[in-house]
Amino acid sequence: MNKELFRTCPESGLQFHKPAETLMRTNAVLAVVILLFGGITALLVTLTRWPAVHLLEASQFYQVLTLHGVNMLIFWMITFEIAVLYFCSSTLLKCRLATPRIAWLGFALMLIGIVVNNAAVLNGDASVMMTSYVPMPANPNFYLGLILFAVGALLGCFVFLGTLIIAKEEKTYEGSIPLVTFGALTACIIAIFTIASGAVILIPTYLWSIGYINNIDAAMYRLVWWALGHSSQQINVAAHVSVWYAIAAIVFGARPLSEKVSRTAFFLYIAFLQIASAHHLLVDPGLSSEWKIFNTSYAMYLAVLASMVHGLTVPGSIEVAQRAKGLTNGLFEWLRKAPWGNPVFSGMFLSLIGFGFIGGISGVVMGTEQINIIIHNTIYVPGHFHATVVIGSTLAFMSLTYFLIPVLFRKQVMLPGLAKIQPYLFGIGMMVFTMAMMGAGTLGVQRRHWDMAFTDAMIGFDYPASAYTFMGVVGISGVAAILGGAAYVLVTVLSVFFGKPVGSESSFGFTTSTLTRAEPVVMPEGGHEAAGKWGFAAPGTFLLAMFFLVIFVLYYAVNWKYLASVWPIS
Amino acid sequence: MSAIQPPAETVWWKQPLDKVEGTWIAIALVWSLFMFIMMPLWHIYGKQNLSNEAYRTTPQAFLAKTQAMVDEFTVRTETAANMPVVRPPPGSDVYILGRLWQWWPILELEKGQSYRLHISSMDWQHGFSLQPVNINTQILPGYEMVMTVTPDTSVEQTIICNEFCGLGHHNMTGKIYVVEGGP
Ligand code: HEM
Ligand SMILES: [Cu+2]
Ligand SMILES: [Cu+2]
């Protein structure tokens, strides 16, 4: 091992391989730039869907919505995730990064892909939404950009896998890889599957758009496209769950309740998510109910089970760590006395709550074969996925950034006061936003729709006044969340480019050493349970989980009841 | 060791489960299985199930069938575009086609009667969203979707397109009247 290529972070004790460090920084910075762009599109789209404002013209709206979907869902998420993959392999395993040159090649392809794709949409002839459903045609560069980006991301995945192999051969760690790295490996494996599906569908579509293939079947396109579209969401989930575990470890020194359970849960994601593209096709013609039920439930519910397990074990491990430090009064002292002023923690915890309670429950409900009839393509759907991919993944990544600024970028966090409230503004704004969207969707308001008043339509339709109220709330809370997002970009950019180098004390009011070097929990005498209640190591978490279950059951029942009021269909 | 370090025990898979995890996994598994069983049960006892009957078709073939129905059963025309309002007999096969940017024709159905509703697209993908009853399905070119519907409220229904289909997407609407039965 060439020592000169490594630096040890004095506060956290983490070891950075310098070429890997540069790559992580560059990928993370690019991701934040994309998020900024995506945030501007979010503002324009939100102000148009807010009925009282209705900002953009129809054609602009569809164009900007296409930009928003692709840049946020694909470019921001994946670019940040590549940085996370390098961190979880090279840094956590104290290993040199495999083939940094290939990693740079991957980065270049991703960047070119982003530019090519965005240029096509900005050019005005590719307003086809991120899904680009055939046979609606787009400028060929739209698909080409996506393909280039995907190839670049694939190279990043291979660099990650290569680094794991090197670490094993050079014995840079003992025993098994850390849980967080295992989670990242899960994300990486799913990413490879995802990108392969993407190639299977996007390459023929590209050839079709330039005239080499004359027909692509619409149903086949949807089946394969969603193998890409859905599994890429699973990359995000695996990545943000890993980030949750990492933050629990960083802030509290938490150790997994049991390695076996957490790792098995990650494994369930790999085993059971691929075919879950079915739940996007529940009301499509030409697929049988048996196929839909098998694929959504057998497969999806086991993956849901996995998320329910992580949803318990992450806060559970925090509770155990806090109890071991003596916060054992009552059921919730461990939570009350958690560092709510530290955005690394507060963001992560809001991410966990929002993802589980809003994104998780709504996802399972609308993924039920028959209930999908009352939800498909309404604005309920973006309500659901802003809870998963924005509150879940994006907020988790934001909170991780506050840790990376001192540790990876070696800068103090600027505007610490703003940083402290940022997760609340963004997280709570988004929670209101997503629930209001679901309310409007339940009343039949559509997604990807410029005019809920049908002013120019030959045949009109009047939504109830409550639908307009919900969309007004969507507008207001959306703007609040966007301000939260802007605060994140501002703090990050200022700190990274203009911040003071870190001393031993970050400007946060908490030292980076407590931030990163929380001692792993020492088992109290008599084991975990001794500090808990009812023989449970984490009784407070268990109660929270039961509360979650009650809401889940009630909401599930309400939706069946609503479905039962619809016209009989057979 | 914490989650960012290798597990302390090399044989971590033998570490016993904590009671809190074991209990929760059992509860969550039971709930997952219950949710799984609900779907087949609803096929048996519930009234809202898509038949999954579908055929491959072509825009020409589907248009011909729809046109035949329109020619036979049109009762009047409406809107500036003289959209035919069609009242086929209860129990019959009825057709709606989606095209840029309208749902054609308007149907008039009797409350409490069943109809075999066929839907397809002439061009791109569309979303068939019947409001306010709130029934939503995906409509694809080349596929003819068939479902038996029984309107049980006499509220006039608007068909809204809820799959993005280009510039006129938000103007793509249609109508289904539901009227009390009788001659
Ligand atoms: C504060 C932040 C955000 C706000 C206020 C916001 C708002 C919106 C709105 C109003 C829509 C349009 C819904 C419709 O008419 O169909 C939308 C769509 C969407 N958003 Fe966001 N968004 C935000 C952040 C994000 C982020 C961070 C992501 C991804 C990580 C994301 C992914 C998407 C996607 C994939 C769509 C759907 C695009 C489509 O239908 O093709 N959004 N967003
Ligand atoms: Cu349409
Ligand atoms: Cu449309």
PDB file of C-alpha atoms and ligand atoms in Angstrom, chain B residues 101 125-127 161-166 168-170 172, ligand 3:
ATOM      1  CA  TRP B 101     -56.847  14.620 -28.577  1.00  0.00           C
ATOM      2  CA  GLN B 125     -50.482   5.886 -25.249  1.00  0.00           C
ATOM      3  CA  HIS B 126     -53.391   7.410 -23.378  1.00  0.00           C
ATOM      4  CA  GLY B 127     -54.881   7.118 -19.919  1.00  0.00           C
ATOM      5  CA  CYS B 161     -56.775  11.508 -20.461  1.00  0.00           C
ATOM      6  CA  ASN B 162     -54.287  10.805 -17.730  1.00  0.00           C
ATOM      7  CA  GLU B 163     -51.304   9.588 -19.677  1.00  0.00           C
ATOM      8  CA  PHE B 164     -49.249  12.424 -21.115  1.00  0.00           C
ATOM      9  CA  CYS B 165     -49.862  12.424 -24.869  1.00  0.00           C
ATOM     10  CA  GLY B 166     -48.384  15.632 -26.170  1.00  0.00           C
ATOM     11  CA  GLY B 168     -53.159  18.758 -26.313  1.00  0.00           C
ATOM     12  CA  HIS B 169     -53.093  16.206 -23.515  1.00  0.00           C
ATOM     13  CA  HIS B 170     -54.983  18.393 -21.050  1.00  0.00           C
ATOM     14  CA  MET B 172     -58.327  15.303 -24.283  1.00  0.00           C
TER      15      MET B 172
HETATM   16 CU    CU C   3     -53.096  12.475 -22.558  1.00  0.00          CU
END
